[in-house]
JSON list of C-alpha atoms and ligand atoms in Angstrom, two decimals:
[
{"chain": "A", "resi": 1, "resn": "UNK", "atom": "CA", "xyz": [11.43, -0.14, -10.99]},
{"chain": "A", "resi": 2, "resn": "UNK", "atom": "CA", "xyz": [7.88, 0.20, -9.06]},
{"chain": "A", "resi": 3, "resn": "UNK", "atom": "CA", "xyz": [7.93, -0.91, -5.76]},
{"chain": "A", "resi": 4, "resn": "UNK", "atom": "CA", "xyz": [4.71, -1.36, -3.46]},
{"chain": "A", "resi": 5, "resn": "UNK", "atom": "CA", "xyz": [4.71, -1.20, 1.24]},
{"chain": "A", "resi": 6, "resn": "UNK", "atom": "CA", "xyz": [1.43, -3.17, 2.01]},
{"chain": "A", "resi": 7, "resn": "UNK", "atom": "CA", "xyz": [0.19, -4.13, 5.18]},
{"chain": "A", "resi": 8, "resn": "UNK", "atom": "CA", "xyz": [-1.60, -3.43, 8.53]},
{"chain": "A", "resi": 9, "resn": "UNK", "atom": "CA", "xyz": [-2.35, -0.28, 10.19]},
{"chain": "A", "resi": 10, "resn": "UNK", "atom": "CA", "xyz": [0.54, 1.36, 11.81]},
{"chain": "A", "resi": 11, "resn": "UNK", "atom": "CA", "xyz": [2.87, -1.60, 10.37]},
{"chain": "A", "resi": 12, "resn": "UNK", "atom": "CA", "xyz": [5.99, 0.65, 9.84]},
{"chain": "A", "resi": 13, "resn": "UNK", "atom": "CA", "xyz": [5.86, 0.44, 5.55]},
{"chain": "A", "resi": 14, "resn": "UNK", "atom": "CA", "xyz": [5.72, 4.27, 5.58]},
{"chain": "A", "resi": 15, "resn": "UNK", "atom": "CA", "xyz": [8.77, 5.15, 7.37]},
{"chain": "A", "resi": 16, "resn": "UNK", "atom": "CA", "xyz": [10.84, 1.72, 5.16]},
{"chain": "A", "resi": 17, "resn": "UNK", "atom": "CA", "xyz": [9.21, 3.32, 1.86]},
{"chain": "A", "resi": 18, "resn": "UNK", "atom": "CA", "xyz": [10.88, 6.94, 3.00]},
{"chain": "A", "resi": 19, "resn": "UNK", "atom": "CA", "xyz": [14.67, 5.53, 4.02]},
{"chain": "A", "resi": 20, "resn": "UNK", "atom": "CA", "xyz": [14.23, 3.14, 0.59]},
{"chain": "A", "resi": 21, "resn": "UNK", "atom": "CA", "xyz": [13.72, 6.63, -1.31]},
{"chain": "A", "resi": 22, "resn": "UNK", "atom": "CA", "xyz": [16.42, 8.31, 0.69]},
{"chain": "A", "resi": 23, "resn": "UNK", "atom": "CA", "xyz": [19.12, 5.10, -0.10]},
{"chain": "A", "resi": 24, "resn": "UNK", "atom": "CA", "xyz": [18.15, 5.28, -4.07]},
{"chain": "A", "resi": 25, "resn": "UNK", "atom": "CA", "xyz": [18.57, 8.51, -3.55]},
{"chain": "A", "resi": 26, "resn": "UNK", "atom": "CA", "xyz": [22.14, 9.17, -1.69]},
{"chain": "A", "resi": 27, "resn": "UNK", "atom": "CA", "xyz": [22.58, 6.07, -4.54]},
{"chain": "A", "resi": 28, "resn": "UNK", "atom": "CA", "xyz": [22.67, 8.56, -7.19]},
{"chain": "A", "resi": 29, "resn": "UNK", "atom": "CA", "xyz": [19.66, 6.58, -8.41]},
{"chain": "A", "resi": 30, "resn": "UNK", "atom": "CA", "xyz": [16.82, 8.62, -9.10]},
{"chain": "A", "resi": 31, "resn": "UNK", "atom": "CA", "xyz": [13.14, 8.22, -7.31]},
{"chain": "A", "resi": 32, "resn": "UNK", "atom": "CA", "xyz": [10.24, 9.35, -5.66]},
{"chain": "A", "resi": 33, "resn": "UNK", "atom": "CA", "xyz": [8.16, 8.55, -3.35]},
{"chain": "A", "resi": 34, "resn": "UNK", "atom": "CA", "xyz": [4.43, 8.44, -3.07]},
{"chain": "A", "resi": 35, "resn": "UNK", "atom": "CA", "xyz": [1.20, 7.28, -1.22]},
{"chain": "A", "resi": 36, "resn": "UNK", "atom": "CA", "xyz": [-2.01, 5.55, -1.72]},
{"chain": "A", "resi": 37, "resn": "UNK", "atom": "CA", "xyz": [-4.58, 7.57, -1.08]},
{"chain": "A", "resi": 38, "resn": "UNK", "atom": "CA", "xyz": [-3.18, 10.26, -2.24]},
{"chain": "A", "resi": 39, "resn": "UNK", "atom": "CA", "xyz": [0.18, 11.14, -4.13]},
{"chain": "A", "resi": 40, "resn": "UNK", "atom": "CA", "xyz": [-1.72, 13.96, -6.54]},
{"chain": "A", "resi": 41, "resn": "UNK", "atom": "CA", "xyz": [-4.13, 17.44, -5.78]},
{"chain": "A", "resi": 42, "resn": "UNK", "atom": "CA", "xyz": [-6.68, 15.17, -6.79]},
{"chain": "A", "resi": 43, "resn": "UNK", "atom": "CA", "xyz": [-6.13, 11.63, -5.30]},
{"chain": "A", "resi": 44, "resn": "UNK", "atom": "CA", "xyz": [-5.03, 13.51, -1.25]},
{"chain": "A", "resi": 45, "resn": "UNK", "atom": "CA", "xyz": [-9.11, 15.45, -1.81]},
{"chain": "A", "resi": 46, "resn": "UNK", "atom": "CA", "xyz": [-10.38, 12.42, -2.11]},
{"chain": "A", "resi": 47, "resn": "UNK", "atom": "CA", "xyz": [-8.00, 10.73, 0.43]},
{"chain": "A", "resi": 48, "resn": "UNK", "atom": "CA", "xyz": [-9.72, 13.49, 3.83]},
{"chain": "A", "resi": 49, "resn": "UNK", "atom": "CA", "xyz": [-12.99, 11.94, 2.42]},
{"chain": "A", "resi": 50, "resn": "UNK", "atom": "CA", "xyz": [-12.35, 7.84, 3.01]},
{"chain": "A", "resi": 51, "resn": "UNK", "atom": "CA", "xyz": [-10.16, 8.20, 6.11]},
{"chain": "A", "resi": 52, "resn": "UNK", "atom": "CA", "xyz": [-11.66, 10.56, 7.88]},
{"chain": "A", "resi": 53, "resn": "UNK", "atom": "CA", "xyz": [-15.74, 10.23, 9.86]},
{"chain": "A", "resi": 54, "resn": "UNK", "atom": "CA", "xyz": [-17.37, 7.18, 10.74]},
{"chain": "A", "resi": 55, "resn": "UNK", "atom": "CA", "xyz": [-16.76, 3.31, 9.85]},
{"chain": "A", "resi": 56, "resn": "UNK", "atom": "CA", "xyz": [-19.99, 3.53, 8.28]},
{"chain": "A", "resi": 57, "resn": "UNK", "atom": "CA", "xyz": [-19.97, 6.76, 6.51]},
{"chain": "A", "resi": 58, "resn": "UNK", "atom": "CA", "xyz": [-19.33, 5.48, 3.01]},
{"chain": "A", "resi": 59, "resn": "UNK", "atom": "CA", "xyz": [-20.69, 2.08, 2.02]},
{"chain": "A", "resi": 60, "resn": "UNK", "atom": "CA", "xyz": [-18.19, -0.70, 0.18]},
{"chain": "A", "resi": 61, "resn": "UNK", "atom": "CA", "xyz": [-18.22, -0.67, -3.01]},
{"chain": "A", "resi": 62, "resn": "UNK", "atom": "CA", "xyz": [-18.89, 3.68, -3.24]},
{"chain": "A", "resi": 63, "resn": "UNK", "atom": "CA", "xyz": [-15.59, 3.54, -1.17]},
{"chain": "A", "resi": 64, "resn": "UNK", "atom": "CA", "xyz": [-14.09, 0.83, -3.74]},
{"chain": "A", "resi": 65, "resn": "UNK", "atom": "CA", "xyz": [-14.68, 3.16, -6.82]},
{"chain": "A", "resi": 66, "resn": "UNK", "atom": "CA", "xyz": [-13.21, 6.64, -5.03]},
{"chain": "A", "resi": 67, "resn": "UNK", "atom": "CA", "xyz": [-9.66, 4.16, -4.22]},
{"chain": "A", "resi": 68, "resn": "UNK", "atom": "CA", "xyz": [-10.06, 2.82, -8.10]},
{"chain": "A", "resi": 69, "resn": "UNK", "atom": "CA", "xyz": [-11.13, 7.20, -8.74]},
{"chain": "A", "resi": 70, "resn": "UNK", "atom": "CA", "xyz": [-7.98, 8.39, -6.39]},
{"chain": "A", "resi": 71, "resn": "UNK", "atom": "CA", "xyz": [-5.63, 5.09, -8.81]},
{"chain": "A", "resi": 72, "resn": "UNK", "atom": "CA", "xyz": [-6.63, 6.18, -11.52]},
{"chain": "A", "resi": 73, "resn": "UNK", "atom": "CA", "xyz": [-4.99, 10.04, -11.18]},
{"chain": "A", "resi": 74, "resn": "UNK", "atom": "CA", "xyz": [-2.46, 8.83, -9.50]},
{"chain": "A", "resi": 75, "resn": "UNK", "atom": "CA", "xyz": [-1.17, 6.25, -12.02]},
{"chain": "A", "resi": 76, "resn": "UNK", "atom": "CA", "xyz": [-2.17, 8.19, -14.98]},
{"chain": "A", "resi": 77, "resn": "UNK", "atom": "CA", "xyz": [-0.57, 11.89, -13.31]},
{"chain": "A", "resi": 78, "resn": "UNK", "atom": "CA", "xyz": [2.17, 10.42, -10.89]},
{"chain": "A", "resi": 79, "resn": "UNK", "atom": "CA", "xyz": [3.25, 7.15, -11.61]},
{"chain": "A", "resi": 80, "resn": "UNK", "atom": "CA", "xyz": [3.46, 6.53, -15.19]},
{"chain": "A", "resi": 81, "resn": "UNK", "atom": "CA", "xyz": [5.16, 9.62, -16.44]},
{"chain": "A", "resi": 82, "resn": "UNK", "atom": "CA", "xyz": [7.46, 9.11, -13.74]},
{"chain": "A", "resi": 83, "resn": "UNK", "atom": "CA", "xyz": [7.81, 4.92, -14.15]},
{"chain": "A", "resi": 84, "resn": "UNK", "atom": "CA", "xyz": [7.83, 6.39, -18.45]},
{"chain": "A", "resi": 85, "resn": "UNK", "atom": "CA", "xyz": [10.99, 8.80, -16.87]},
{"chain": "A", "resi": 86, "resn": "UNK", "atom": "CA", "xyz": [13.11, 5.83, -16.23]},
{"chain": "A", "resi": 87, "resn": "UNK", "atom": "CA", "xyz": [12.55, 6.77, -11.87]},
{"chain": "A", "resi": 88, "resn": "UNK", "atom": "CA", "xyz": [12.08, 4.34, -9.07]},
{"chain": "A", "resi": 89, "resn": "UNK", "atom": "CA", "xyz": [8.35, 4.72, -7.91]},
{"chain": "A", "resi": 90, "resn": "UNK", "atom": "CA", "xyz": [7.85, 4.09, -3.98]},
{"chain": "A", "resi": 91, "resn": "UNK", "atom": "CA", "xyz": [4.64, 3.70, -3.29]},
{"chain": "A", "resi": 92, "resn": "UNK", "atom": "CA", "xyz": [3.44, 3.43, 0.17]},
{"chain": "A", "resi": 93, "resn": "UNK", "atom": "CA", "xyz": [-0.38, 1.21, -0.95]},
{"chain": "A", "resi": 94, "resn": "UNK", "atom": "CA", "xyz": [-1.22, 0.20, -3.51]},
{"chain": "A", "resi": 95, "resn": "UNK", "atom": "CA", "xyz": [-3.66, -1.60, -5.59]},
{"chain": "A", "resi": 96, "resn": "UNK", "atom": "CA", "xyz": [-3.41, -4.42, -3.05]},
{"chain": "A", "resi": 97, "resn": "UNK", "atom": "CA", "xyz": [-4.95, -2.51, -0.85]},
{"chain": "A", "resi": 98, "resn": "UNK", "atom": "CA", "xyz": [-8.46, -2.25, -2.03]},
{"chain": "A", "resi": 99, "resn": "UNK", "atom": "CA", "xyz": [-8.04, -6.20, -3.46]},
{"chain": "A", "resi": 100, "resn": "UNK", "atom": "CA", "xyz": [-7.39, -6.82, 0.70]},
{"chain": "A", "resi": 101, "resn": "UNK", "atom": "CA", "xyz": [-9.69, -4.02, 2.43]},
{"chain": "A", "resi": 102, "resn": "UNK", "atom": "CA", "xyz": [-12.58, -3.32, 0.16]},
{"chain": "A", "resi": 103, "resn": "UNK", "atom": "CA", "xyz": [-12.72, -7.11, -1.34]},
{"chain": "A", "resi": 104, "resn": "UNK", "atom": "CA", "xyz": [-11.91, -9.23, 0.81]},
{"chain": "A", "resi": 105, "resn": "UNK", "atom": "CA", "xyz": [-12.84, -7.41, 4.14]},
{"chain": "A", "resi": 106, "resn": "UNK", "atom": "CA", "xyz": [-15.83, -5.77, 2.99]},
{"chain": "A", "resi": 107, "resn": "UNK", "atom": "CA", "xyz": [-17.75, -7.86, 0.10]},
{"chain": "A", "resi": 108, "resn": "UNK", "atom": "CA", "xyz": [-16.48, -6.18, -2.52]},
{"chain": "A", "resi": 109, "resn": "UNK", "atom": "CA", "xyz": [-16.08, -7.99, -5.96]},
{"chain": "A", "resi": 110, "resn": "UNK", "atom": "CA", "xyz": [-12.79, -8.60, -6.68]},
{"chain": "A", "resi": 111, "resn": "UNK", "atom": "CA", "xyz": [-12.92, -9.05, -9.97]},
{"chain": "A", "resi": 112, "resn": "UNK", "atom": "CA", "xyz": [-14.97, -5.89, -10.46]},
{"chain": "A", "resi": 113, "resn": "UNK", "atom": "CA", "xyz": [-12.64, -4.29, -8.62]},
{"chain": "A", "resi": 114, "resn": "UNK", "atom": "CA", "xyz": [-9.68, -6.18, -10.37]},
{"chain": "A", "resi": 115, "resn": "UNK", "atom": "CA", "xyz": [-11.33, -4.98, -14.44]},
{"chain": "A", "resi": 116, "resn": "UNK", "atom": "CA", "xyz": [-10.98, -0.84, -13.33]},
{"chain": "A", "resi": 117, "resn": "UNK", "atom": "CA", "xyz": [-7.45, -1.36, -11.79]},
{"chain": "A", "resi": 118, "resn": "UNK", "atom": "CA", "xyz": [-6.46, -2.92, -15.78]},
{"chain": "A", "resi": 119, "resn": "UNK", "atom": "CA", "xyz": [-8.32, -0.69, -17.65]},
{"chain": "A", "resi": 120, "resn": "UNK", "atom": "CA", "xyz": [-6.61, 1.92, -15.57]},
{"chain": "A", "resi": 121, "resn": "UNK", "atom": "CA", "xyz": [-3.15, 1.19, -15.15]},
{"chain": "A", "resi": 122, "resn": "UNK", "atom": "CA", "xyz": [-3.19, -1.64, -19.01]},
{"chain": "A", "resi": 123, "resn": "UNK", "atom": "CA", "xyz": [-1.92, -4.55, -15.87]},
{"chain": "A", "resi": 124, "resn": "UNK", "atom": "CA", "xyz": [1.26, -3.09, -15.00]},
{"chain": "A", "resi": 125, "resn": "UNK", "atom": "CA", "xyz": [1.78, -4.49, -11.93]},
{"chain": "A", "resi": 126, "resn": "UNK", "atom": "CA", "xyz": [5.18, -3.96, -9.32]},
{"chain": "A", "resi": 127, "resn": "UNK", "atom": "CA", "xyz": [7.71, -5.31, -9.48]},
{"chain": "A", "resi": 128, "resn": "UNK", "atom": "CA", "xyz": [8.60, -5.73, -6.12]},
{"chain": "A", "resi": 129, "resn": "UNK", "atom": "CA", "xyz": [5.89, -6.11, -2.75]},
{"chain": "A", "resi": 130, "resn": "UNK", "atom": "CA", "xyz": [6.85, -6.04, 0.93]},
{"chain": "A", "resi": 131, "resn": "UNK", "atom": "CA", "xyz": [4.46, -6.82, 3.36]},
{"chain": "A", "resi": 132, "resn": "UNK", "atom": "CA", "xyz": [5.23, -5.30, 6.80]},
{"chain": "A", "resi": 133, "resn": "UNK", "atom": "CA", "xyz": [3.77, -7.98, 8.63]},
{"chain": "A", "resi": 134, "resn": "UNK", "atom": "CA", "xyz": [2.37, -7.04, 12.42]},
{"chain": "A", "resi": 135, "resn": "UNK", "atom": "CA", "xyz": [0.32, -7.91, 15.55]},
{"chain": "A", "resi": 136, "resn": "UNK", "atom": "CA", "xyz": [-3.30, -6.27, 14.87]},
{"chain": "A", "resi": 137, "resn": "UNK", "atom": "CA", "xyz": [-2.94, -5.04, 17.89]},
{"chain": "A", "resi": 138, "resn": "UNK", "atom": "CA", "xyz": [0.34, -3.62, 18.02]},
{"chain": "A", "resi": 139, "resn": "UNK", "atom": "CA", "xyz": [0.15, -1.55, 15.24]},
{"chain": "A", "resi": 140, "resn": "UNK", "atom": "CA", "xyz": [-2.99, -0.46, 16.25]},
{"chain": "A", "resi": 141, "resn": "UNK", "atom": "CA", "xyz": [-1.17, 1.21, 18.84]},
{"chain": "A", "resi": 142, "resn": "UNK", "atom": "CA", "xyz": [1.19, 2.94, 16.92]},
{"chain": "A", "resi": 143, "resn": "UNK", "atom": "CA", "xyz": [-1.82, 3.75, 14.88]},
{"chain": "A", "resi": 144, "resn": "UNK", "atom": "CA", "xyz": [-3.68, 5.52, 17.13]},
{"chain": "A", "resi": 145, "resn": "UNK", "atom": "CA", "xyz": [-0.40, 7.16, 19.18]},
{"chain": "A", "resi": 146, "resn": "UNK", "atom": "CA", "xyz": [0.17, 9.27, 15.69]},
{"chain": "A", "resi": 147, "resn": "UNK", "atom": "CA", "xyz": [-2.68, 11.50, 16.66]},
{"chain": "A", "resi": 148, "resn": "UNK", "atom": "CA", "xyz": [-3.84, 11.99, 13.40]},
{"chain": "A", "resi": 149, "resn": "UNK", "atom": "CA", "xyz": [-8.28, 12.81, 12.16]},
{"chain": "A", "resi": 150, "resn": "UNK", "atom": "CA", "xyz": [-7.23, 9.69, 9.71]},
{"chain": "A", "resi": 151, "resn": "UNK", "atom": "CA", "xyz": [-8.62, 7.40, 12.20]},
{"chain": "A", "resi": 152, "resn": "UNK", "atom": "CA", "xyz": [-12.15, 5.70, 9.62]},
{"chain": "A", "resi": 153, "resn": "UNK", "atom": "CA", "xyz": [-10.52, 2.66, 9.88]},
{"chain": "A", "resi": 154, "resn": "UNK", "atom": "CA", "xyz": [-8.70, 1.99, 13.05]},
{"chain": "A", "resi": 155, "resn": "UNK", "atom": "CA", "xyz": [-12.15, 2.98, 14.13]},
{"chain": "A", "resi": 156, "resn": "UNK", "atom": "CA", "xyz": [-12.98, -0.81, 12.31]},
{"chain": "A", "resi": 157, "resn": "UNK", "atom": "CA", "xyz": [-13.14, -3.55, 15.13]},
{"chain": "A", "resi": 158, "resn": "UNK", "atom": "CA", "xyz": [-10.32, -5.92, 15.69]},
{"chain": "A", "resi": 159, "resn": "UNK", "atom": "CA", "xyz": [-11.44, -8.95, 14.16]},
{"chain": "A", "resi": 160, "resn": "UNK", "atom": "CA", "xyz": [-12.11, -6.33, 10.45]},
{"chain": "A", "resi": 161, "resn": "UNK", "atom": "CA", "xyz": [-8.18, -5.74, 11.14]},
{"chain": "A", "resi": 162, "resn": "UNK", "atom": "CA", "xyz": [-7.01, -10.02, 11.93]},
{"chain": "A", "resi": 163, "resn": "UNK", "atom": "CA", "xyz": [-8.90, -10.71, 8.62]},
{"chain": "A", "resi": 164, "resn": "UNK", "atom": "CA", "xyz": [-6.92, -7.76, 7.13]},
{"chain": "A", "resi": 165, "resn": "UNK", "atom": "CA", "xyz": [-3.38, -9.14, 7.75]},
{"chain": "A", "resi": 166, "resn": "UNK", "atom": "CA", "xyz": [-4.96, -12.61, 6.54]},
{"chain": "A", "resi": 167, "resn": "UNK", "atom": "CA", "xyz": [-5.85, -11.30, 3.87]},
{"chain": "A", "resi": 168, "resn": "UNK", "atom": "CA", "xyz": [-2.49, -9.06, 2.99]},
{"chain": "A", "resi": 169, "resn": "UNK", "atom": "CA", "xyz": [-0.91, -12.12, 3.63]},
{"chain": "A", "resi": 170, "resn": "UNK", "atom": "CA", "xyz": [-2.93, -15.40, 1.96]},
{"chain": "A", "resi": 171, "resn": "UNK", "atom": "CA", "xyz": [-1.61, -12.00, -0.98]},
{"chain": "A", "resi": 172, "resn": "UNK", "atom": "CA", "xyz": [2.16, -12.67, -0.72]},
{"chain": "A", "resi": 173, "resn": "UNK", "atom": "CA", "xyz": [1.07, -16.38, -1.05]},
{"chain": "A", "resi": 174, "resn": "UNK", "atom": "CA", "xyz": [-0.52, -15.86, -4.23]},
{"chain": "A", "resi": 175, "resn": "UNK", "atom": "CA", "xyz": [1.25, -13.17, -5.26]},
{"chain": "A", "resi": 176, "resn": "UNK", "atom": "CA", "xyz": [4.53, -14.79, -4.00]},
{"chain": "A", "resi": 177, "resn": "UNK", "atom": "CA", "xyz": [7.14, -14.20, -6.88]},
{"chain": "A", "resi": 178, "resn": "UNK", "atom": "CA", "xyz": [7.12, -10.53, -6.26]},
{"chain": "A", "resi": 179, "resn": "UNK", "atom": "CA", "xyz": [5.95, -10.33, -2.53]},
{"chain": "A", "resi": 180, "resn": "UNK", "atom": "CA", "xyz": [8.44, -10.30, 0.35]},
{"chain": "A", "resi": 181, "resn": "UNK", "atom": "CA", "xyz": [7.58, -10.44, 3.64]},
{"chain": "A", "resi": 182, "resn": "UNK", "atom": "CA", "xyz": [8.70, -8.69, 6.94]},
{"chain": "A", "resi": 183, "resn": "UNK", "atom": "CA", "xyz": [8.53, -8.68, 10.50]},
{"chain": "A", "resi": 184, "resn": "UNK", "atom": "CA", "xyz": [7.49, -5.56, 10.73]},
{"chain": "A", "resi": 185, "resn": "UNK", "atom": "CA", "xyz": [8.19, -6.15, 15.55]},
{"chain": "A", "resi": 186, "resn": "UNK", "atom": "CA", "xyz": [11.87, -6.10, 14.02]},
{"chain": "A", "resi": 187, "resn": "UNK", "atom": "CA", "xyz": [14.30, -2.89, 14.59]},
{"chain": "A", "resi": 188, "resn": "UNK", "atom": "CA", "xyz": [13.69, -0.12, 11.89]},
{"chain": "A", "resi": 189, "resn": "UNK", "atom": "CA", "xyz": [17.54, -0.79, 11.38]},
{"chain": "A", "resi": 190, "resn": "UNK", "atom": "CA", "xyz": [17.05, -4.33, 10.68]},
{"chain": "A", "resi": 191, "resn": "UNK", "atom": "CA", "xyz": [13.58, -4.14, 7.81]},
{"chain": "A", "resi": 192, "resn": "UNK", "atom": "CA", "xyz": [15.00, -1.98, 6.02]},
{"chain": "A", "resi": 193, "resn": "UNK", "atom": "CA", "xyz": [18.72, -4.44, 6.07]},
{"chain": "A", "resi": 194, "resn": "UNK", "atom": "CA", "xyz": [16.49, -7.04, 4.75]},
{"chain": "A", "resi": 195, "resn": "UNK", "atom": "CA", "xyz": [15.16, -5.03, 1.92]},
{"chain": "A", "resi": 196, "resn": "UNK", "atom": "CA", "xyz": [17.46, -3.29, 0.36]},
{"chain": "A", "resi": 197, "resn": "UNK", "atom": "CA", "xyz": [19.48, -7.03, 0.20]},
{"chain": "A", "resi": 198, "resn": "UNK", "atom": "CA", "xyz": [16.17, -8.39, -1.19]},
{"chain": "A", "resi": 199, "resn": "UNK", "atom": "CA", "xyz": [16.98, -4.89, -4.14]},
{"chain": "A", "resi": 200, "resn": "UNK", "atom": "CA", "xyz": [20.10, -6.29, -4.70]},
{"chain": "A", "resi": 201, "resn": "UNK", "atom": "CA", "xyz": [19.20, -9.46, -5.36]},
{"chain": "A", "resi": 202, "resn": "UNK", "atom": "CA", "xyz": [16.16, -8.75, -7.34]},
{"chain": "A", "resi": 203, "resn": "UNK", "atom": "CA", "xyz": [18.45, -6.67, -9.40]},
{"chain": "A", "resi": 204, "resn": "UNK", "atom": "CA", "xyz": [20.94, -9.29, -10.04]},
{"chain": "A", "resi": 205, "resn": "UNK", "atom": "CA", "xyz": [18.03, -11.76, -11.25]},
{"chain": "A", "resi": 206, "resn": "UNK", "atom": "CA", "xyz": [16.42, -10.08, -13.60]},
{"chain": "B", "resi": 1, "resn": "LIG", "atom": "P1", "xyz": [-2.39, 4.55, 5.64]},
{"chain": "B", "resi": 1, "resn": "LIG", "atom": "O1", "xyz": [-1.88, 4.74, 4.14]},
{"chain": "B", "resi": 1, "resn": "LIG", "atom": "O2", "xyz": [-2.27, 5.81, 6.65]},
{"chain": "B", "resi": 1, "resn": "LIG", "atom": "O3", "xyz": [-2.34, 3.61, 5.74]},
{"chain": "B", "resi": 1, "resn": "LIG", "atom": "O4", "xyz": [-4.18, 4.91, 5.34]},
{"chain": "B", "resi": 1, "resn": "LIG", "atom": "C1", "xyz": [-4.61, 4.44, 4.00]},
{"chain": "B", "resi": 1, "resn": "LIG", "atom": "C2", "xyz": [-5.99, 3.94, 4.55]},
{"chain": "B", "resi": 1, "resn": "LIG", "atom": "O5", "xyz": [-6.77, 3.39, 4.05]},
{"chain": "B", "resi": 1, "resn": "LIG", "atom": "C3", "xyz": [-6.00, 1.99, 5.84]},
{"chain": "B", "resi": 1, "resn": "LIG", "atom": "O6", "xyz": [-6.65, 1.76, 6.04]},
{"chain": "B", "resi": 1, "resn": "LIG", "atom": "C4", "xyz": [-6.00, 1.35, 4.24]},
{"chain": "B", "resi": 1, "resn": "LIG", "atom": "C5", "xyz": [-6.74, 2.65, 3.66]},
{"chain": "B", "resi": 1, "resn": "LIG", "atom": "N1", "xyz": [-6.83, 1.71, 2.36]},
{"chain": "B", "resi": 1, "resn": "LIG", "atom": "C6", "xyz": [-8.32, 0.92, 2.15]},
{"chain": "B", "resi": 1, "resn": "LIG", "atom": "O7", "xyz": [-8.86, 0.72, 2.09]},
{"chain": "B", "resi": 1, "resn": "LIG", "atom": "N2", "xyz": [-8.31, 0.56, 0.49]},
{"chain": "B", "resi": 1, "resn": "LIG", "atom": "C7", "xyz": [-7.11, 1.17, -0.46]},
{"chain": "B", "resi": 1, "resn": "LIG", "atom": "O8", "xyz": [-6.95, 0.58, -1.87]},
{"chain": "B", "resi": 1, "resn": "LIG", "atom": "C8", "xyz": [-6.30, 1.86, 0.19]},
{"chain": "B", "resi": 1, "resn": "LIG", "atom": "C9", "xyz": [-5.17, 2.69, -0.84]},
{"chain": "B", "resi": 1, "resn": "LIG", "atom": "C10", "xyz": [-5.72, 1.64, 1.68]}
]
């Protein structure tokens, strides 16, 4: 099973992904937690370049190709082998982030993004995607309070982050069969409970 978490800055994806992984492990199910951009040595190097510095450091198409390059390595060396070994793979962000950030919000041709994605993954899609939705103002404040150097996207205008939120919500309606939208302002344990309930429904019906 392949599960992804999506959302804007500071929505609380990472903590939910990590709690879910712990839940699988404590239930005796082999699961890995990974992230994008990143997840392999090479992709983590690309991550540093993508997430640090000024917003205009990398033009949109170049940026999109770097995310896809990182994704190709991540898919080939980490995700595909784990899925083939029967593990549950949980990824903190995946291709939907490219559609939203580089496609909808920075104007890169979505057909280009999807064509490259298809040849990386042979059109494999996540089984479930959890969108943690939060007011951009609240998310950004949380994210900036973390005090790390990965702030290239946080430095974008608030209007950019509002667009990100709307684009994710649009995507969740387009792919309603694999998406569940969760309110990121709820307590962490509440959100986690909803995710586990959804997964148990999903497993029962598949
Ligand atoms: P995060 O993992 O801390 O959320 O940071 C990742 C940042 O990278 C976030 O601002 C979203 C952005 N991103 C893209 O723009 N495109 C992508 O394809 C991915 C995976 C992330």
